[in-house]
Short mmCIF file of C-alpha atoms in Angstrom, two decimals:
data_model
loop_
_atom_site.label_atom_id
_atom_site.label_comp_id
_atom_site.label_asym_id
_atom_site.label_seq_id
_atom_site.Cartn_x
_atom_site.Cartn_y
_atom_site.Cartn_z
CA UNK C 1 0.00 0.00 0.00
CA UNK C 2 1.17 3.29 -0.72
CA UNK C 3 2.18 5.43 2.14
CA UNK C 4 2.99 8.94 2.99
CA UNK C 5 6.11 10.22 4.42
CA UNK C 6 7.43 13.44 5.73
CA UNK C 7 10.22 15.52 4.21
CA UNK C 8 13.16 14.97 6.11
CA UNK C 9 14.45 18.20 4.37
CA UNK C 10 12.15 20.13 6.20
CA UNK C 11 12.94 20.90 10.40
CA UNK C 12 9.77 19.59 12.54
CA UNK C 13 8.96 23.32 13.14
CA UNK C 14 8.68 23.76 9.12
CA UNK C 15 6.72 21.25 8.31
CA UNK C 16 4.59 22.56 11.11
CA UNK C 17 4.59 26.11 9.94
CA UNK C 18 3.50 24.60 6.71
CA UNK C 19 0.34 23.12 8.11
CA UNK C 20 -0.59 25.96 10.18
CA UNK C 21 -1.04 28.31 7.41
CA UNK C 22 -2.19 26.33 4.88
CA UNK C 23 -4.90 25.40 7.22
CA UNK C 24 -5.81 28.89 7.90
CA UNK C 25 -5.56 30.13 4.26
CA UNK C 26 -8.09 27.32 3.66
CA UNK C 27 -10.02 27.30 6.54
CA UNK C 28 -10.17 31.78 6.39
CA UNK C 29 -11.67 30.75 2.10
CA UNK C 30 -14.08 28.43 3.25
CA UNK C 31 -15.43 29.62 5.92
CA UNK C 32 -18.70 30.70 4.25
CA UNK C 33 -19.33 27.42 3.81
CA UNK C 34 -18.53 26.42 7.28
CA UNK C 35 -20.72 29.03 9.10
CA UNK C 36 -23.76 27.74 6.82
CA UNK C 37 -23.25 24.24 7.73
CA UNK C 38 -23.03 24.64 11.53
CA UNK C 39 -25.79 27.19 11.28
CA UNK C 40 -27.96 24.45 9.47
CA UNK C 41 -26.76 21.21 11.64
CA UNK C 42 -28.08 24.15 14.55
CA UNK C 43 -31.47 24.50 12.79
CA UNK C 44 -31.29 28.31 13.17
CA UNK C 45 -34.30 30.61 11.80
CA UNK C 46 -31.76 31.13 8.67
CA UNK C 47 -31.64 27.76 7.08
CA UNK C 48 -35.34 27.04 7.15
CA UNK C 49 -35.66 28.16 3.61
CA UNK C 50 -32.80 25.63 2.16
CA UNK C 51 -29.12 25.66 1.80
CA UNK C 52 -28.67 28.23 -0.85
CA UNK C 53 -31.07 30.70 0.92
CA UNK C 54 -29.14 30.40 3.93
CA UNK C 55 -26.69 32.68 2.41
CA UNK C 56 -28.93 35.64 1.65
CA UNK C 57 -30.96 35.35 4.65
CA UNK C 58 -27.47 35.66 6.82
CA UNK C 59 -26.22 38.63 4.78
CA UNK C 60 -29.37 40.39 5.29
CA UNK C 61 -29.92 39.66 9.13
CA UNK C 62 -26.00 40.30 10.11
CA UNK C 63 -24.37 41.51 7.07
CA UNK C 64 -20.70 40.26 5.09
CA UNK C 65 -18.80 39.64 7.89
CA UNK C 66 -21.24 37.25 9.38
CA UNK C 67 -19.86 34.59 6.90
CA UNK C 68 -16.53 34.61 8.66
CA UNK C 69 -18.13 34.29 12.45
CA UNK C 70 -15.81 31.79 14.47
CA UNK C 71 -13.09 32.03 11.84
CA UNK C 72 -10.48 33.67 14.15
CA UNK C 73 -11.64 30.97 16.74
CA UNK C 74 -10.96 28.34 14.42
CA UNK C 75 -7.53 29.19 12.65
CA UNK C 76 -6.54 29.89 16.48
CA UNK C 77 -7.46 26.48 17.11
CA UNK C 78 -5.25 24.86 14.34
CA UNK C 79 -1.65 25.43 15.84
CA UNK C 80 -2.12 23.77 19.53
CA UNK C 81 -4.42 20.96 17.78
CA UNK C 82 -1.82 20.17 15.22
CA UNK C 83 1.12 20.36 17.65
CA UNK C 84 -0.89 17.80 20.09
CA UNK C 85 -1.98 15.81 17.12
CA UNK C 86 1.86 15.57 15.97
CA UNK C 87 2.72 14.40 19.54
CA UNK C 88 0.47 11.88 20.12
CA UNK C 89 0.43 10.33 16.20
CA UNK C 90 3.85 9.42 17.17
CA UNK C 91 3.37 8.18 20.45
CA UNK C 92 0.69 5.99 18.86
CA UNK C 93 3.17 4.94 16.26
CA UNK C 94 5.62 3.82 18.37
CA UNK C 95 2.60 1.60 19.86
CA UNK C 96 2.02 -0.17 16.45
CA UNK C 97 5.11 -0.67 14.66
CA UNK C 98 6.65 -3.84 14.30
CA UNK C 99 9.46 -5.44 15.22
CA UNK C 100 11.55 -4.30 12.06
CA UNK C 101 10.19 -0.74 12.70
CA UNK C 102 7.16 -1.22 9.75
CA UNK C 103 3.15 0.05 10.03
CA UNK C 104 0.93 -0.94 7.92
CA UNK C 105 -1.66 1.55 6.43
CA UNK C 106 -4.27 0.71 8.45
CA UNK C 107 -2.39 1.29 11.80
CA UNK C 108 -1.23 3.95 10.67
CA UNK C 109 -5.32 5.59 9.81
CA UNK C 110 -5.60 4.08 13.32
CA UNK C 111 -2.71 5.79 14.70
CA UNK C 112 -4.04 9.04 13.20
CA UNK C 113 -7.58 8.52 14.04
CA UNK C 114 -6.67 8.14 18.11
CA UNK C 115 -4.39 11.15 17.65
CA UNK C 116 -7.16 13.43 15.87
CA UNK C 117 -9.04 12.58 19.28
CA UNK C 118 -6.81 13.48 21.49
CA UNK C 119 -6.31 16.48 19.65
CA UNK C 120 -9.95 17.53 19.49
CA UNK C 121 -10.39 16.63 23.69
CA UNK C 122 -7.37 18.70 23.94
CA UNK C 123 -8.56 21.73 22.34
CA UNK C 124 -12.44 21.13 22.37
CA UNK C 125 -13.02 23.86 24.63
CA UNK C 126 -12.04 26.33 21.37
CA UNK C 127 -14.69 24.29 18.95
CA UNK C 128 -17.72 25.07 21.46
CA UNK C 129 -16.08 28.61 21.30
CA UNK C 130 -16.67 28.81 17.82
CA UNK C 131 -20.34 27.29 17.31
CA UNK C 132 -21.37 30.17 20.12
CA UNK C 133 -19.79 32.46 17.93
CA UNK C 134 -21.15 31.50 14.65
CA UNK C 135 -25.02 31.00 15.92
CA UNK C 136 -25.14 34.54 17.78
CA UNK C 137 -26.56 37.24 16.01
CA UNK C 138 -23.27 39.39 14.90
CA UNK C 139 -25.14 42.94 15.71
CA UNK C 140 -26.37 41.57 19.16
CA UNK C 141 -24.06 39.24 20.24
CA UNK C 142 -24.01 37.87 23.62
CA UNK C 143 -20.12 37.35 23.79
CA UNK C 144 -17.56 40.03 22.73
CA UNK C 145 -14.75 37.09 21.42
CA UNK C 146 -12.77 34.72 22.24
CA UNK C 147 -11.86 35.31 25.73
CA UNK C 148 -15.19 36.70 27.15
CA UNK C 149 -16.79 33.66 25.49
CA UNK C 150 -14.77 31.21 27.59
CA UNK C 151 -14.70 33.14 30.74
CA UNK C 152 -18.92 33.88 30.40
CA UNK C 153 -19.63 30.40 29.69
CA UNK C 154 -17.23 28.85 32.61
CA UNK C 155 -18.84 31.09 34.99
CA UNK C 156 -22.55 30.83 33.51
CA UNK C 157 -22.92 27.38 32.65
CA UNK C 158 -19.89 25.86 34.77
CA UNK C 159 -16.61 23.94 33.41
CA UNK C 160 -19.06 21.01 31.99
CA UNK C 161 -20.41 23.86 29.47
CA UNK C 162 -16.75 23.69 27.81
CA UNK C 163 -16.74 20.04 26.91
CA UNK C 164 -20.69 19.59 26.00
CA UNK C 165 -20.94 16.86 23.50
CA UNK C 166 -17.41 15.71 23.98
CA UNK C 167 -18.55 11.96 23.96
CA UNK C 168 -19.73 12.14 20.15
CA UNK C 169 -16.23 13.22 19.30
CA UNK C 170 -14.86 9.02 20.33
CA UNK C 171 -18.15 8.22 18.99
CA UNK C 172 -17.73 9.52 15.46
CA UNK C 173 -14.18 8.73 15.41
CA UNK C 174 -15.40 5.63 14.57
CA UNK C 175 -17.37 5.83 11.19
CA UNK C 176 -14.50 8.29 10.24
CA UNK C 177 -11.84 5.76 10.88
CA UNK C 178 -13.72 3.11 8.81
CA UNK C 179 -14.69 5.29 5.99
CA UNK C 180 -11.03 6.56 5.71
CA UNK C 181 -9.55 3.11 5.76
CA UNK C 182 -12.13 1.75 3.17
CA UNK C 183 -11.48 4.68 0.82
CA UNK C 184 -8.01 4.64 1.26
CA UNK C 185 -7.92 1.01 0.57
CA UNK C 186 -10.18 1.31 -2.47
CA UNK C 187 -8.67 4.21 -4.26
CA UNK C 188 -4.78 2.43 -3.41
CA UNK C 189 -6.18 -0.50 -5.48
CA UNK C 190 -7.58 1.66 -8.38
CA UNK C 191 -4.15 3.74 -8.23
CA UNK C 192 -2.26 0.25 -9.01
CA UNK C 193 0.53 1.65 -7.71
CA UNK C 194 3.70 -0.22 -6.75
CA UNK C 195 5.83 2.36 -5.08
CA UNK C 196 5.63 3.63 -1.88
CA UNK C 197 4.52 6.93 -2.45
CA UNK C 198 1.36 8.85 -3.96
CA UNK C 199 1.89 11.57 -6.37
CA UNK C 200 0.42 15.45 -5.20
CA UNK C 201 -2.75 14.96 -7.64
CA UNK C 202 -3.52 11.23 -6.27
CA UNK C 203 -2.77 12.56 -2.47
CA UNK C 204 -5.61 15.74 -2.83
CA UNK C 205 -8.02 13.14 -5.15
CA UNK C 206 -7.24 10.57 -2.21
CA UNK C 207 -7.86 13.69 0.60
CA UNK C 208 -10.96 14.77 -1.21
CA UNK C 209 -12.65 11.24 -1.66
CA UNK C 210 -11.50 9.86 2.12
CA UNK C 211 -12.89 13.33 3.70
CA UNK C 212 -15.78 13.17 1.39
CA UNK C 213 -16.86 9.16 2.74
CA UNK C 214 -15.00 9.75 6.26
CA UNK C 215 -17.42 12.68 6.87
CA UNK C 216 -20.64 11.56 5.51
CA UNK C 217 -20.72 8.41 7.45
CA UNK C 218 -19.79 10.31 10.73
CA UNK C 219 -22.12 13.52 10.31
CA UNK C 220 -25.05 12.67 12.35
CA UNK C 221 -22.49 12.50 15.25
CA UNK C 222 -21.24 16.08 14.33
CA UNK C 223 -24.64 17.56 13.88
CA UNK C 224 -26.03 16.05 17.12
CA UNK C 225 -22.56 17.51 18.77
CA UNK C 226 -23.39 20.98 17.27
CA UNK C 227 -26.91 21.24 18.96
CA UNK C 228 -25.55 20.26 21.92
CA UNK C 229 -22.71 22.52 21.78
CA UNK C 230 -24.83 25.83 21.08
CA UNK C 231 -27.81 24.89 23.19
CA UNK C 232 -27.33 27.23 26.42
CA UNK C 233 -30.55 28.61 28.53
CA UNK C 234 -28.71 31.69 28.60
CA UNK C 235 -28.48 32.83 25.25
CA UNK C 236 -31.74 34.10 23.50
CA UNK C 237 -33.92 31.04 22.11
CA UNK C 238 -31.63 28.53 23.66
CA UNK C 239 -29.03 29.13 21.24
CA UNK C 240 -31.25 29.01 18.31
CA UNK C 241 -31.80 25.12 18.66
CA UNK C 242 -34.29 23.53 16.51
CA UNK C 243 -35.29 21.05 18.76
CA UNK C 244 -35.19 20.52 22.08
CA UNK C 245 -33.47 17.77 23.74
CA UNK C 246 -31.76 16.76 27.74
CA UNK C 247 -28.81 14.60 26.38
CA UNK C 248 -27.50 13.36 23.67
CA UNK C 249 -29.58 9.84 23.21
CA UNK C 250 -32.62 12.12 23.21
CA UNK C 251 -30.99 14.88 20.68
CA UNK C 252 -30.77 11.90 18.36
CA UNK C 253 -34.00 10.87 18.71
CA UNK C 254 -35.97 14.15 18.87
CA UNK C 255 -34.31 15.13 15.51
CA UNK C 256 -35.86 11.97 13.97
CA UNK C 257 -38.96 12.25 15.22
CA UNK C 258 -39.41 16.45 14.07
CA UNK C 259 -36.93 16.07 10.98
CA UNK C 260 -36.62 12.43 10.32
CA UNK C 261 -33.61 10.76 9.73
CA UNK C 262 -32.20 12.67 7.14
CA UNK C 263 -32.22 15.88 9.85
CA UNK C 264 -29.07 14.04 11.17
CA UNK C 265 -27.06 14.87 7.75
CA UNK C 266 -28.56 18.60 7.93
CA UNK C 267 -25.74 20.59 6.37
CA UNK C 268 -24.28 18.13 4.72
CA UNK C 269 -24.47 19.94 1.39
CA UNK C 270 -22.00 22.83 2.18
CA UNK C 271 -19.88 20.49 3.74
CA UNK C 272 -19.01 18.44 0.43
CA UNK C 273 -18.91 21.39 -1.18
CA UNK C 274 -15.99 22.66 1.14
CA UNK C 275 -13.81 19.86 0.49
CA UNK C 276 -12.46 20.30 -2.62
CA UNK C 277 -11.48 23.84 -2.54
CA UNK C 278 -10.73 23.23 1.38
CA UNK C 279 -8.32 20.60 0.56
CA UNK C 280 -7.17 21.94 -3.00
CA UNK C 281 -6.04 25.50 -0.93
CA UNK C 282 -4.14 23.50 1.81
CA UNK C 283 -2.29 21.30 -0.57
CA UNK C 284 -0.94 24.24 -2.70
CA UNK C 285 -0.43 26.77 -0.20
CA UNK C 286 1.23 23.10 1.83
CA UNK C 287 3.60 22.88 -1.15
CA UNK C 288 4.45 26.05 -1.82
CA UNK C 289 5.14 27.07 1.77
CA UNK C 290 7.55 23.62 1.30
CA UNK C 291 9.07 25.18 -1.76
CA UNK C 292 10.24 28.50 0.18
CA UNK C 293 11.78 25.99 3.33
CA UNK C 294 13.67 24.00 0.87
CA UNK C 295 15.01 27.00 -1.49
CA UNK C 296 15.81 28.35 2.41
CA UNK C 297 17.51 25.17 3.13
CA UNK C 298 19.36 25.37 -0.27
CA UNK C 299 17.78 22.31 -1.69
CA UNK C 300 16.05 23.59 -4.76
CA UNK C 301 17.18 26.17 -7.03
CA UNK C 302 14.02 28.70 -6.32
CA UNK C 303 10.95 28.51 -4.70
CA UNK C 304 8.77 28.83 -7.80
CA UNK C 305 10.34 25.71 -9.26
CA UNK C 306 11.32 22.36 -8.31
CA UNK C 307 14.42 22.36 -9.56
CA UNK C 308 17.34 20.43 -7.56
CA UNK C 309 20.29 22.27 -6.52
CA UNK C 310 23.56 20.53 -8.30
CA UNK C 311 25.42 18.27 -6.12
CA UNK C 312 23.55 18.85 -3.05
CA UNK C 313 22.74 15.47 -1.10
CA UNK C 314 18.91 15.34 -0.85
CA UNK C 315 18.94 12.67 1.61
CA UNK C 316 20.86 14.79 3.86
CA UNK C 317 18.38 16.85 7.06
CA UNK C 318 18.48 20.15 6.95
CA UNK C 319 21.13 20.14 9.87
CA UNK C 320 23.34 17.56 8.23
CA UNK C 321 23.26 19.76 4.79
CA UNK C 322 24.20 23.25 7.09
CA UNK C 323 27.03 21.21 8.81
CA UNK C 324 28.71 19.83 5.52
CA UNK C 325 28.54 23.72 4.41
CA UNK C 326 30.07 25.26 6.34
CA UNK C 327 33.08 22.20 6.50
CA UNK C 328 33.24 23.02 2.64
CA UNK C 329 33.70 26.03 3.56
CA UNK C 330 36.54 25.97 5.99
CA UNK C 331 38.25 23.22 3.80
CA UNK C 332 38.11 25.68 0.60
CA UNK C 333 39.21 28.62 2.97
CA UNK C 334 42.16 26.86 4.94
CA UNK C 335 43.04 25.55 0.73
CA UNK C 336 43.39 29.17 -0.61
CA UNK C 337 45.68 30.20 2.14
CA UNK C 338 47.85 27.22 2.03
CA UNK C 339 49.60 28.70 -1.29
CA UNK C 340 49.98 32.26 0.12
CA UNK C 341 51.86 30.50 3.17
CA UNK C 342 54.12 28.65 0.51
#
């Protein structure tokens, strides 16, 4: 099976830098998208009328910058998730390797599957953060950002407020896993490919199609979650709940019985429709914010090309590569004044 592997040319804090703002260049684009999906797994008054007159309805309520509501939150979010997801991917790697230092592919979706939880219980406190933010009303919100948020809500609704629907998290980990090892698995066989590593256009067609199954099959977890998350007898109409529930067995079941069962994929439309651009963004801006680190490094010849710099060593880490430098150097110094001693 084919496998992906980091860049050793790239220092762990590169490769994280990477990440970080290719997730927030794609996460800042798509956010449209993202605020109509929670705001339609919520129920509020503005997706009554259907997915594409969600978007109007929001403009005219709260204007533009309604679209981008949580955004801040959520690019926030994607350094301390990623640097705990890093962390425990390879502690859970370490766990599943074999004797000859191997994983398999499916260990290794496992491996990443267990981290993304972590990750999330980690830093879920910042996710019900951003669902407040994106249901209130923009012109007459009840929280001023980020901080007020959290400190209104521990007070208000207590420390158990910050980790509502927490549970459906491990809960949906588990369609995700399966859909993103049976999609993976597929798509490797339709790739018939014998090397050990995917090419950029079958890693994003891979991304897209894993994300695309992954997500479906775990949404009515998410949506559920997303109630629970921006129900609050504080704010006005509970948060702008559609239904009303007193845990999360009965938030599945009172969405069936009002909605039926496909309420539980409610928003599922502008969440397929964030993927491709979501993950066509973060592999570009991914790979060209590699391109600048290597040209930095002095493995290419320019950041706008992929063109190998003659004679370097690309096997060589970035530390190796700055060490054999600069003993070049001194050799090719302590050379040109061996002549002028003479």
């Amino acid at each position: 099976m084919a496998t992906l592997k980091r860049d050793t040319r790239l220092t762990s804090l590169q490769t994280s830098m990477c990440a970080g703002l290719a997730g927030v260049l794609s996460r800042t684009v798509t956010a449209p998208l993202d605020v109509v999906k929670v705001l339609t797994q919520v129920g509020t008054f503005h997706s009554k009328e259907g997915f594409l007159r969600t978007f109007p309805l929001l403009y005219q309520a709260e204007g533009v910058k309604a679209f981008w509501k949580g955004n801040f939150t959520a690019c926030i979010r994607l350094f301390p998730y990623r640097s705990v997801q890093l962390a425990a991917y390879h502690k859970f790697v370490l766990l599943l390797i074999d004797d000859v230092g191997q994983i398999s592919q499916w260990k290794a979706i496992a491996a990443g599957g267990l981290a993304g939880i972590v990750a999330t219980i980690v830093t879920y406190p910042t996710d019900v953060i951003k669902t407040r933010l994106i249901v209130q009303n923009r012109r007459d919100p009840s929280y001023r950002g980020i901080v007020h948020a959290l400190c209104s809500m521990y007070y208000q609704e207590g420390f158990r407020s910050l980790y509502r629907g927490v549970s459906l998290t491990i809960l949906g980990a588990i369609p995700f896993s399966v859909g993103s090892f049976a999609t993976y698995i597929s798509v490797d066989k339709i790739w018939m490919d014998p090397g050990t590593r995917f090419t950029l256009l079958q890693n994003f067609v891979t991304g897209c199609l894993a994300a695309g199954v992954a997500q479906t099959l775990s949404f009515p977890f998410e949506t559920v979650k997303r109630k629970m998350q921006a129900q609050s007898p504080i704010l006005p109409h509970c948060g702008g709940v559609d239904v009303h529930f007193t845990g999360v067995i009965d938030c599945f079941k009172q969405i069936v019985k009002t909605q039926g069962v496909q309420g539980l994929w409610s928003g599922l439309t502008a969440n397929l429709l964030k993927i491709i651009p979501y993950f066509g963004l973060m592999f570009s801006t991914f790979e060209f914010c590699k391109r600048v680190c290597l040209y930095k490094n002095g493995y290419i010849v320019s950041p706008l090309n992929y063109q190998l710099v003659p004679g370097v060593d690309q096997s060589l880490q970035p530390q190796e590569l700055k060490e054999l430098r600069k003993f070049l150097r001194t050799e090719n110094a302590e050379t040109r004044k061996s002549p002028l001693k003479n």
